[in-house]
Coordinates of C-alpha atoms in Angstrom, one line a residue:
Chain A
X25 CA 244.8 143.9 118.6
X26 CA 248.5 144.6 118.6
X27 CA 249.7 147.7 120.5
X28 CA 252.9 149.7 120.5
X29 CA 254.5 152.0 123.0
X30 CA 253.4 155.6 122.3
X31 CA 250.2 154.5 120.6
X32 CA 247.0 156.4 121.7
X33 CA 243.8 154.5 122.4
X34 CA 240.3 155.3 123.2
X35 CA 237.2 153.7 124.7
X36 CA 234.1 153.1 122.6
X37 CA 231.7 153.3 125.5
X38 CA 232.9 156.3 127.5
X39 CA 235.3 159.2 127.5
X40 CA 238.5 157.2 128.5
X41 CA 241.6 157.9 126.4
X42 CA 245.0 156.2 127.0
X43 CA 248.6 156.1 125.8
X44 CA 250.5 152.9 125.7
X45 CA 253.6 153.0 128.0
X46 CA 254.5 149.3 127.9
X47 CA 253.6 146.7 125.3
X48 CA 254.3 143.1 124.4
X49 CA 254.5 142.0 120.8
X50 CA 251.6 139.6 121.3
X51 CA 248.0 140.0 120.3
X52 CA 246.1 141.5 123.2
X53 CA 242.4 141.7 124.1
X54 CA 242.2 145.2 125.7
X55 CA 238.9 146.6 126.7
X56 CA 237.3 149.5 128.5
X57 CA 233.8 149.0 129.8
X58 CA 233.7 145.7 128.1
X59 CA 234.2 147.0 124.6
X60 CA 237.5 146.7 122.7
X61 CA 239.7 149.8 122.8
X62 CA 240.4 151.4 119.4
X63 CA 243.1 153.6 118.1
X64 CA 242.5 157.4 118.7
X65 CA 241.3 159.0 115.6
X66 CA 240.0 155.7 114.1
X67 CA 236.3 155.2 113.5
X68 CA 234.5 153.1 116.1
X69 CA 233.6 149.4 115.4
X70 CA 230.1 149.3 113.8
X71 CA 228.5 147.3 116.6
X72 CA 231.1 146.8 119.3
X73 CA 230.7 143.6 121.3
X74 CA 230.4 144.6 124.9
X75 CA 231.3 141.9 127.5
X76 CA 230.4 141.8 131.1
X77 CA 232.9 143.6 133.2
X78 CA 234.3 142.6 136.6
X79 CA 234.0 145.1 139.5
X80 CA 237.0 147.4 139.6
X81 CA 237.7 151.1 140.1
X82 CA 237.3 153.4 137.1
X83 CA 240.3 154.8 135.3
X84 CA 241.7 158.0 136.8
X85 CA 243.4 160.7 134.8
X86 CA 247.2 160.6 134.9
X87 CA 247.3 157.1 136.5
X88 CA 249.0 154.0 135.0
X89 CA 247.2 150.7 134.8
X90 CA 249.0 147.4 134.1
X91 CA 248.4 143.7 134.1
X92 CA 249.8 141.6 137.0
X93 CA 252.8 140.5 134.8
X94 CA 253.6 144.1 133.8
X95 CA 253.6 143.2 130.1
X96 CA 251.0 145.9 129.3
X97 CA 250.8 149.3 130.8
X98 CA 248.5 152.2 129.9
X99 CA 248.5 155.8 131.0
X100 CA 245.1 157.4 131.3
X101 CA 245.1 160.7 129.4
X102 CA 241.4 161.3 129.6
X103 CA 239.3 160.0 132.5
X104 CA 236.3 157.8 132.0
X105 CA 233.9 155.4 133.8
X106 CA 234.6 152.0 132.1
X107 CA 236.8 149.4 133.8
X108 CA 240.0 148.5 131.9
X109 CA 240.6 144.8 131.2
X110 CA 243.1 142.6 129.6
X111 CA 241.7 139.2 128.5
X112 CA 238.7 139.8 130.9
X113 CA 240.9 140.5 133.9
X114 CA 240.8 144.1 135.3
X115 CA 244.1 146.1 135.0
X116 CA 245.5 147.2 138.3
X117 CA 246.6 150.8 139.2
X118 CA 250.3 151.0 139.3
X119 CA 251.8 152.5 142.4
X120 CA 253.6 155.7 141.8
X121 CA 257.3 155.6 142.4
X122 CA 258.3 159.1 141.7
X123 CA 261.9 159.9 141.0
X124 CA 263.3 163.0 142.6
X125 CA 262.7 166.0 140.4
X126 CA 265.7 166.7 138.3
X127 CA 264.7 169.6 136.0
Chain T
X21 CA 253.3 161.0 119.6
X22 CA 252.6 164.6 120.1
X23 CA 253.5 166.3 123.3
X24 CA 250.1 168.1 123.1
X25 CA 248.7 165.2 125.2
X26 CA 250.6 166.6 128.2
X27 CA 249.1 170.0 127.8
X28 CA 245.6 168.6 127.5
X29 CA 246.0 166.4 130.6
X30 CA 247.1 169.3 132.8
X31 CA 244.5 171.7 131.5
X32 CA 241.8 169.0 132.1
X33 CA 243.0 168.0 135.5
X34 CA 244.0 171.4 137.0
X35 CA 242.5 174.1 134.9
X36 CA 242.7 176.8 137.5
X37 CA 246.1 176.0 139.0
X38 CA 248.9 178.4 138.2
X39 CA 251.4 176.6 135.9
X40 CA 253.8 179.4 135.2
X41 CA 254.9 182.6 136.9
X42 CA 253.9 184.2 140.2
X43 CA 250.7 183.4 142.0
X44 CA 249.4 186.9 141.3
X45 CA 250.0 187.2 137.6
X46 CA 251.0 183.8 136.3
X47 CA 249.2 181.6 133.7
X48 CA 246.9 178.9 134.8
X49 CA 246.9 175.5 133.0
X50 CA 243.7 176.4 131.2
X51 CA 245.1 179.8 130.2
X52 CA 248.3 178.2 129.0
X53 CA 246.3 175.8 126.7
X54 CA 244.2 178.7 125.4
X55 CA 247.3 180.8 124.7
X56 CA 248.9 177.9 122.9
X57 CA 245.8 177.3 120.7
X58 CA 245.7 181.0 119.9
X59 CA 249.4 181.1 119.3
X60 CA 249.3 178.1 117.0
X61 CA 246.5 179.7 115.0
X62 CA 248.8 182.7 114.4
X63 CA 251.7 180.5 113.4
X64 CA 250.0 178.1 111.0
X65 CA 249.2 180.5 108.2
X66 CA 253.0 181.5 107.9
X67 CA 253.6 178.0 106.5
X68 CA 257.1 178.0 107.9
X69 CA 258.5 174.8 109.3
X70 CA 260.4 176.0 112.4
X71 CA 259.7 178.5 115.1
X72 CA 263.0 179.9 116.3
X73 CA 263.0 181.6 119.7
X74 CA 265.5 184.3 120.5
X75 CA 264.8 185.5 124.0
X76 CA 265.2 184.9 127.7
X77 CA 263.4 182.1 129.6
X78 CA 259.9 183.0 130.9
X79 CA 256.2 182.5 130.4
X80 CA 256.6 183.6 126.7
X81 CA 259.0 180.8 126.1
X82 CA 256.5 178.2 127.3
X83 CA 253.7 179.8 125.3
X84 CA 255.9 179.8 122.1
X85 CA 256.9 176.2 122.6
X86 CA 253.3 174.9 123.0
X87 CA 252.1 177.0 120.2
X88 CA 254.7 175.5 117.9
X89 CA 253.8 172.0 119.1
X90 CA 250.1 172.6 118.4
X91 CA 250.9 174.1 115.0
X92 CA 252.8 171.0 114.0
X93 CA 256.0 173.0 113.6
X94 CA 259.5 172.4 114.9
X95 CA 260.8 174.5 117.7
X96 CA 264.4 175.9 118.0
X97 CA 265.4 178.1 120.9
X98 CA 268.7 179.9 120.1
X99 CA 271.3 181.4 122.5
X100 CA 270.5 185.1 122.8
X101 CA 274.1 185.7 124.1
X102 CA 275.6 184.9 120.7
X103 CA 276.7 187.6 118.2
X104 CA 274.6 188.5 115.2
X105 CA 277.0 186.7 112.9
X106 CA 277.0 183.6 115.1
X107 CA 273.2 183.6 115.2
X108 CA 273.1 183.9 111.4
X109 CA 275.3 180.8 111.0
X110 CA 273.0 178.8 113.2
X111 CA 269.9 180.1 111.5
X112 CA 271.3 179.0 108.2
X113 CA 271.1 175.4 109.3
X114 CA 267.5 175.6 110.5
X115 CA 264.7 174.6 108.0
X116 CA 262.3 177.4 107.0
X117 CA 262.7 179.5 110.2
X118 CA 260.2 182.0 111.6
X119 CA 262.0 183.9 114.3
X120 CA 260.2 185.1 117.4
X121 CA 262.4 188.0 118.7
X122 CA 262.4 188.8 122.4
X123 CA 262.4 192.3 123.7
X124 CA 265.9 193.9 123.5
X125 CA 267.2 191.4 120.9
X126 CA 265.9 193.1 117.8
X127 CA 269.3 194.5 116.7
X128 CA 270.8 190.9 116.8
X129 CA 268.4 190.0 114.0
X130 CA 268.4 193.2 112.1
X131 CA 270.0 191.7 109.0
X132 CA 268.3 188.3 109.4
X133 CA 267.0 187.0 106.0
X134 CA 264.3 184.9 107.7
X135 CA 260.9 186.4 108.6
X136 CA 260.9 187.7 112.2
X137 CA 258.1 188.6 114.5
X138 CA 258.1 190.4 117.9
X139 CA 257.7 188.0 120.7
X140 CA 255.9 190.6 122.8
X141 CA 253.3 191.0 120.1
X142 CA 253.0 187.3 119.7
X143 CA 252.5 186.6 123.4
X144 CA 250.1 189.5 123.9
X145 CA 247.8 188.1 121.2
X146 CA 248.2 184.5 122.4
X147 CA 247.6 185.4 126.1
X148 CA 244.7 187.8 125.5
X149 CA 242.2 186.2 127.8
X150 CA 239.3 188.4 126.5
X151 CA 239.6 187.0 123.0
X152 CA 237.8 183.8 122.0
X153 CA 239.7 180.6 121.6
X154 CA 239.8 179.0 118.2
X155 CA 238.9 175.3 118.0
X156 CA 241.9 173.2 119.1
X157 CA 243.7 171.7 116.1
X158 CA 243.0 168.0 115.5
X159 CA 245.7 165.4 116.4
X160 CA 247.6 165.3 113.2
X161 CA 250.4 163.2 111.8
X162 CA 252.2 166.4 111.0
X163 CA 254.5 167.0 114.0
X164 CA 257.7 169.0 114.4
X165 CA 260.7 168.2 116.5
X166 CA 262.7 170.3 119.0
X167 CA 266.0 171.4 117.6
X168 CA 268.7 172.3 120.2
X169 CA 272.3 173.3 119.4
X170 CA 275.0 171.7 121.5
X171 CA 277.1 174.2 123.4
X172 CA 280.0 173.7 121.1
X173 CA 282.7 173.9 123.8
X174 CA 285.1 171.7 121.7
X175 CA 283.9 172.2 118.1
X176 CA 281.2 174.0 116.0
X177 CA 277.7 173.7 117.6
X178 CA 275.6 170.9 116.1
X179 CA 271.8 170.9 116.0
X180 CA 270.4 167.9 117.9
X181 CA 267.0 166.7 116.7
X182 CA 264.8 165.6 119.6
X183 CA 261.6 164.1 118.4
X184 CA 258.4 164.6 120.3
X185 CA 258.4 160.9 121.0
X186 CA 261.9 161.2 122.6
X187 CA 260.7 164.0 124.9
X188 CA 257.3 162.4 125.7
X189 CA 259.1 159.2 126.6
X190 CA 261.4 161.2 129.0
X191 CA 258.4 162.9 130.7
X192 CA 256.3 159.7 131.0
X193 CA 259.2 157.6 132.3
X194 CA 260.5 160.1 134.9
X195 CA 257.5 162.0 136.1
X196 CA 254.2 160.9 137.7
X197 CA 251.3 163.0 136.6
X198 CA 250.2 165.4 139.4
X199 CA 252.7 164.0 141.8
X200 CA 253.8 167.4 143.1
X201 CA 252.6 168.5 146.6
X202 CA 250.1 171.4 146.6
X203 CA 252.0 174.7 146.7
X204 CA 255.2 173.2 145.1
X205 CA 257.1 175.7 142.9
X206 CA 260.5 175.5 141.1
X207 CA 262.7 178.4 140.2
X208 CA 264.2 177.9 136.7
X209 CA 267.3 179.8 136.0
X210 CA 268.5 177.7 133.1
X211 CA 268.3 179.4 129.7
X212 CA 265.6 178.2 127.2
X213 CA 268.2 176.9 124.7
X214 CA 269.6 174.4 127.3
X215 CA 267.9 171.0 127.4
X216 CA 267.2 171.3 131.1
X217 CA 265.6 174.8 130.6
X218 CA 263.4 173.2 127.9
X219 CA 262.4 170.1 129.9
X220 CA 261.6 172.2 132.9
X221 CA 258.7 173.7 131.0
X222 CA 257.4 170.2 130.3
X223 CA 258.0 168.1 133.4
X224 CA 257.1 170.6 136.1
X225 CA 253.6 171.6 135.0
X226 CA 252.9 168.0 134.2
X227 CA 253.8 167.1 137.8
X228 CA 251.7 170.0 139.0
X229 CA 254.6 172.1 140.1
X230 CA 254.5 175.8 139.3
X231 CA 257.4 177.2 137.3
X232 CA 258.9 180.6 138.4
X233 CA 261.5 182.0 136.0
X234 CA 264.6 183.8 136.8
X235 CA 266.0 184.8 133.4
X236 CA 269.2 186.5 134.4
X237 CA 270.8 184.6 137.3
X238 CA 272.5 186.3 140.2
X239 CA 272.9 184.8 143.6
X240 CA 271.3 187.5 145.6
X241 CA 268.2 187.7 143.4
X242 CA 267.9 183.9 143.4
X243 CA 267.9 183.7 147.2
X244 CA 265.5 186.5 147.4
X245 CA 263.1 184.9 144.9
X246 CA 263.3 181.5 146.7
X247 CA 262.2 183.2 149.9
X248 CA 259.5 185.5 148.3
X249 CA 257.9 182.9 146.2
X250 CA 258.2 180.0 148.7
X251 CA 260.1 178.0 146.2
X252 CA 260.4 174.3 147.0
X253 CA 262.6 173.1 144.1
X254 CA 265.5 174.5 142.1
X255 CA 267.8 173.4 139.4
X256 CA 271.2 175.0 139.0
X257 CA 274.5 174.5 137.1
X258 CA 277.6 174.2 139.2
X259 CA 278.8 177.8 138.5
X260 CA 275.5 179.1 139.8
X261 CA 275.9 177.1 143.0
X262 CA 279.5 178.3 143.3
X263 CA 278.2 181.9 143.1
X264 CA 275.5 181.3 145.7
X265 CA 278.1 179.9 148.1
X266 CA 280.4 182.9 147.4
X267 CA 277.5 185.3 148.1
X268 CA 276.7 183.4 151.4
X269 CA 280.3 183.6 152.5
X270 CA 280.1 180.6 154.8
X271 CA 276.6 181.5 156.2
X272 CA 273.6 179.2 156.0
X273 CA 271.3 179.8 153.0
X274 CA 268.2 180.2 155.2
X275 CA 265.6 179.2 152.6
X276 CA 263.1 177.2 154.7
X277 CA 260.7 176.5 151.8
X278 CA 263.4 174.8 149.7
X279 CA 263.3 171.0 149.7
X280 CA 265.1 169.9 146.6
X281 CA 268.1 171.3 144.8
X282 CA 269.1 169.5 141.6
X283 CA 272.3 170.2 139.7
X284 CA 273.8 169.2 136.4
X285 CA 274.9 170.6 133.1
X286 CA 278.6 170.5 133.8
X287 CA 281.0 168.7 136.2
X288 CA 280.3 169.7 139.8
X289 CA 283.6 170.4 141.7
X290 CA 283.6 168.4 145.0
X291 CA 284.6 171.5 147.0
X292 CA 281.5 173.3 145.7
X293 CA 279.2 170.4 146.5
X294 CA 280.6 169.9 150.0
X295 CA 280.1 173.6 150.6
X296 CA 276.5 173.5 149.3
X297 CA 275.7 170.5 151.5
X298 CA 276.8 172.6 154.5
X299 CA 275.0 175.7 153.4
X300 CA 271.7 173.9 152.7
X301 CA 271.7 171.3 155.5
X302 CA 268.0 170.3 155.3
X303 CA 267.8 170.3 151.5
X304 CA 267.6 167.1 149.3
X305 CA 270.4 167.2 146.6
X306 CA 269.9 165.5 143.2
X307 CA 272.7 165.2 140.6
X308 CA 271.2 164.9 137.2
X309 CA 273.4 163.7 134.4
X310 CA 272.5 163.8 130.7
X311 CA 273.3 165.3 127.3
X312 CA 271.3 167.3 124.9
X313 CA 271.3 164.2 122.6
X314 CA 269.7 162.1 125.4
X315 CA 266.7 164.4 126.1
X316 CA 268.5 165.5 129.3
X317 CA 268.7 163.3 132.4
X318 CA 269.7 159.7 131.9
X319 CA 271.2 159.1 135.4
X320 CA 270.5 160.4 138.9
X321 CA 272.3 160.5 142.2
X322 CA 269.4 161.0 144.6
X323 CA 269.0 162.6 148.1
X324 CA 269.7 159.4 150.0
X325 CA 272.9 158.7 148.2
X326 CA 274.1 162.3 148.9
X327 CA 273.3 162.0 152.6
X328 CA 275.0 158.6 152.9
X329 CA 278.1 159.8 151.2
X330 CA 278.2 163.1 153.1
X331 CA 277.9 161.2 156.4
X332 CA 280.6 158.7 155.5
X333 CA 284.0 158.8 157.2
X334 CA 285.9 156.8 154.7
X335 CA 287.2 158.3 151.4
X336 CA 285.5 155.6 149.3
X337 CA 282.1 156.3 150.8
X338 CA 282.5 160.0 150.3
X339 CA 283.8 159.4 146.7
X340 CA 280.2 158.7 145.8
X341 CA 279.6 162.4 145.9
X342 CA 281.5 162.5 142.6
X343 CA 279.1 159.9 141.0
X344 CA 276.3 160.9 138.7
X345 CA 274.3 158.0 140.2
X346 CA 272.4 155.2 138.5
X347 CA 270.5 155.1 135.2
X348 CA 266.9 156.1 135.0
X349 CA 264.2 153.5 134.2
X350 CA 264.2 152.7 130.5
X351 CA 267.8 153.6 130.1
X352 CA 270.5 150.9 129.4
X353 CA 274.2 151.7 129.7
X354 CA 277.4 150.1 128.6
X355 CA 281.0 151.1 129.2
X356 CA 283.1 150.1 126.1
X357 CA 286.8 150.1 125.6
X358 CA 288.4 151.8 122.5
X359 CA 288.2 148.5 120.7
X360 CA 284.5 148.2 121.5
X361 CA 284.8 145.5 124.2
X362 CA 282.5 145.7 127.2
X363 CA 284.4 147.0 130.3
X364 CA 283.9 145.3 133.6
X365 CA 283.0 147.4 136.7
X366 CA 285.8 149.7 137.8
X367 CA 287.4 150.1 134.4
X368 CA 287.1 153.3 132.4
X369 CA 285.8 153.5 128.8
X370 CA 283.4 155.4 126.7
X371 CA 279.8 155.5 128.0
X372 CA 277.1 154.2 125.5
X373 CA 273.4 154.5 126.2
X374 CA 270.2 153.2 124.8
X375 CA 266.5 153.9 125.4
X376 CA 263.4 155.6 123.9
X377 CA 264.4 159.1 125.1
X378 CA 267.8 158.9 123.3
X379 CA 267.8 160.8 120.0
X380 CA 271.4 160.6 118.8
X381 CA 270.3 162.5 115.7
X382 CA 271.7 165.6 114.3
X383 CA 270.2 167.9 111.7
X384 CA 273.0 167.7 109.2
X385 CA 274.8 164.5 110.1
X386 CA 271.7 162.3 110.7
X387 CA 271.6 159.5 113.3
X388 CA 274.8 158.4 115.0
X389 CA 273.1 155.4 116.8
X390 CA 274.8 152.1 116.0
X391 CA 272.7 149.3 114.4
X392 CA 271.4 148.2 117.8
X393 CA 270.3 151.7 118.8
X394 CA 273.2 152.5 121.1
X395 CA 274.4 156.1 121.4
X396 CA 278.1 156.9 122.0
X397 CA 278.1 159.8 124.6
X398 CA 281.8 160.7 124.0
X399 CA 282.0 160.8 127.8
X400 CA 284.6 158.7 129.5
X401 CA 283.1 156.9 132.5
X402 CA 283.3 153.9 134.8
X403 CA 280.7 152.0 136.7
X404 CA 281.2 150.7 140.2
X405 CA 280.1 147.3 141.6
X406 CA 276.8 148.8 142.7
X407 CA 276.0 150.3 139.3
X408 CA 276.9 153.9 140.1
X409 CA 278.4 155.8 137.2
X410 CA 281.4 158.1 137.5
X411 CA 281.9 160.4 134.5
X412 CA 285.6 161.4 134.1
X413 CA 285.2 163.9 131.3
X414 CA 284.8 164.2 127.6
X415 CA 286.7 161.6 125.5
X416 CA 288.0 164.5 123.3
X417 CA 289.6 166.2 126.4
X418 CA 291.6 163.1 127.4
X419 CA 295.3 163.9 127.6
X420 CA 297.6 161.1 126.3
X421 CA 301.0 161.7 128.0
X422 CA 303.7 159.1 127.4
X423 CA 301.1 156.6 126.3
X424 CA 299.0 157.0 129.4
X425 CA 295.4 158.2 129.3
X426 CA 294.8 161.0 131.7
X427 CA 291.4 162.6 132.5
X428 CA 291.9 166.4 133.1
X429 CA 289.1 166.3 135.7
X430 CA 291.1 164.0 138.0
X431 CA 293.8 166.6 138.2
X432 CA 291.4 169.6 138.3
X433 CA 289.6 168.1 141.3
X434 CA 292.8 167.9 143.3
X435 CA 293.9 171.4 142.3
X436 CA 290.5 173.0 143.2
X437 CA 290.6 171.3 146.6
X438 CA 293.6 173.5 147.5
X439 CA 292.3 176.4 149.7
X440 CA 294.3 179.1 147.8
X441 CA 292.9 177.9 144.4
X442 CA 289.5 179.1 143.3
X443 CA 289.4 177.4 139.9
X444 CA 291.6 175.3 137.7
X445 CA 291.5 173.8 134.2
X446 CA 293.9 171.2 132.8
X447 CA 294.6 170.6 129.1
X448 CA 297.1 168.7 127.0
X449 CA 299.6 170.5 124.8
X450 CA 301.7 169.0 122.0
X451 CA 305.1 167.8 123.3
X452 CA 307.9 166.1 121.3
X453 CA 309.0 163.9 124.1
X454 CA 305.7 162.9 125.8
X455 CA 303.2 163.3 122.9
X456 CA 301.3 165.6 125.1
X457 CA 302.3 167.5 128.2
X458 CA 299.9 168.6 131.0
X459 CA 299.2 172.3 131.4
X460 CA 297.2 173.6 134.4
X461 CA 295.6 177.0 134.3
X462 CA 295.0 178.3 137.8
X463 CA 292.8 181.0 139.2
X464 CA 294.1 182.0 142.7
X465 CA 292.1 183.2 145.6
X466 CA 292.6 186.9 146.4
X467 CA 295.8 187.4 148.4
X468 CA 297.0 183.9 147.7
X469 CA 300.8 183.4 147.5
X470 CA 300.9 180.0 145.8
X471 CA 303.6 179.6 143.1
X472 CA 303.9 177.1 140.3
X473 CA 306.2 174.7 142.2
X474 CA 303.8 174.7 145.1
X475 CA 300.9 173.8 142.7
X476 CA 303.0 170.9 141.3
X477 CA 303.9 169.7 144.8
X478 CA 300.3 169.8 145.9
X479 CA 299.4 167.6 142.8
X480 CA 302.3 165.3 143.2
X481 CA 301.5 164.5 146.8
X482 CA 298.0 163.4 145.9
X483 CA 298.3 161.9 142.4
X484 CA 300.6 159.6 140.4
X485 CA 303.7 161.6 139.3
X486 CA 302.6 161.2 135.6
X487 CA 299.7 163.4 136.5
X488 CA 301.7 166.3 137.9
X489 CA 301.2 169.4 135.7
X490 CA 304.3 170.0 133.5
X491 CA 303.3 173.6 133.0
X492 CA 301.4 175.9 135.4
X493 CA 299.9 179.3 134.4
X494 CA 298.0 181.8 136.5
X495 CA 295.0 183.4 134.9
X496 CA 292.3 185.9 136.2
X497 CA 289.4 183.7 135.1
X498 CA 288.5 180.6 133.0
X499 CA 286.2 180.8 130.0
X500 CA 282.8 179.3 130.6
X501 CA 279.5 179.2 128.7
X502 CA 276.6 180.8 130.4
X503 CA 275.5 177.4 131.5
X504 CA 278.8 176.7 133.3
X505 CA 280.6 174.5 130.8
X506 CA 284.3 175.1 130.5
X507 CA 285.2 176.2 126.9
X508 CA 288.4 174.3 126.5
X509 CA 289.0 175.5 122.9
X510 CA 289.1 179.1 124.3
X511 CA 291.7 178.2 127.0
X512 CA 294.6 178.7 124.6
X513 CA 293.6 182.3 124.1
X514 CA 293.2 182.9 127.9
X515 CA 296.6 181.3 128.5
X516 CA 298.3 183.5 126.0
X517 CA 297.2 186.5 128.1
X518 CA 298.2 184.8 131.4
X519 CA 300.3 186.3 134.1
X520 CA 303.9 185.1 133.9
X521 CA 304.0 182.3 136.3
X522 CA 305.8 182.8 139.5
X523 CA 308.7 182.4 140.1
X524 CA 311.0 182.3 137.2
X525 CA 308.7 182.5 134.1
X526 CA 309.9 180.7 131.1
X527 CA 310.0 182.4 127.7
X528 CA 306.4 181.6 126.7
X529 CA 305.0 182.9 130.0
X530 CA 304.6 179.5 131.6
X531 CA 306.6 177.9 134.3
X532 CA 307.8 174.4 133.3
X533 CA 309.2 171.5 135.2
X534 CA 312.7 170.5 134.1

């Protein structure tokens, strides 16, 4: 699938919902719990293909997950249990680097 | 790209945490979401496009904002300090308004042609925790914008259109969800029609920081509220900070809970900042620079920068206190000359900015972004070798005297540093010989004996001679907006009522150099 910054996605196998905060223009294989993520509000795939998932922590609400290159970054807007992957590799939780509060 | 995702996240993660108001009678995140859903259910049948808010900052403001977002309507807070006629003019520009009228502002809107509704009644219904909550509206494509009028210190106010995508991008780029410490609380004394007052209602609850409102600022109440509510964060405009220092009269602020004090909204005089650093010795200072058109903050000078500059013994190191810091993540900046060429570090030009939070769109004029998405801020600025931005003032305020560009702020800073001068404003006036001549309007400290020549000597000793004020007038006060911006277009009126300068006033009430 192709993703854009600001796009909202959801899992097909659990309650996970996400918003895209970094995207590359390339085609990406983004999955949660082994099934392809779909756009929020779109109907699920008839029989989603569910791949085996590597061991990794489940997505936590309000945390950002990215691939090692930082090309793709997703913010979890609803927590779930499935592991987030890009091309089979688990996304990693991005360390928070909070700016000082300004307003 | 609806902002509603932020409200859902905080209500899901921290349903019982107080988001707004005092710990005793504030609204929790879950109550805020319920109130917004009920409020939106009341707004939707009106089939209006814009919710206009005329009232002070407070919990009602936040409920009205979120209600409009969930109803898919635009939201436009207006300045409740305007006259009825001024409000009417702004309202005429707003598409299909429904006006929520705060307590005490009914007479301002007595002849308003748009439908009005009492804010008190609206909030009471929305915040009725005994009533059922209608089903949350589905995520629709129909979404409104936030409309904010610029303060109009130089010209007629213009309505800036901030899309929800602009504001969402600002929140997601600058705030980590739930990153506040337990017990954190911010006092918000910015009015709701100011971009910082609006953003405070979004960023703080998203971070998990409780918002306590102080609708009508005064220094004593502010200090008292910070102590009583164990406030950890505050955002002020420079005039508020100046009034706090005046109230303290050289004493320490003694607000042990306060950790961060951010300031912005107008140029911070160095003397006020240095006074504040001394009065709040253990507090982290943050300078936030931005415009309405940029969804607020685009650059920050952080606590470490403030400390390093304050501890520095050389003038260059201390000069960093005048910087607005470095750009936020996601923001690109360029300094361009009048001809459009990129300026190298150290040279002044107009500041252009680009990024997803930048709107650059006005209601009537449309977008002013260039074809590559860059927004001209109309601020004159330079960037030093380490990327720190120094804003020298509005391009429209630049005085051109004898072919030389002069930033009024450079002269104002020097004048305000004089111990007998409380405040100063510098403007250009038409002059046959020089094109423009420099006029300084001075507010003296009580009991001061400074005269026009002494003011000029003070400036001449510290600046190039071309920057010495040609004319000096003494006034009781300078005209400011409620958010601390100098209203330069009103200066002429103030000056016409000025004291004859001392000694030897000239015919027009100003003292001139020969």
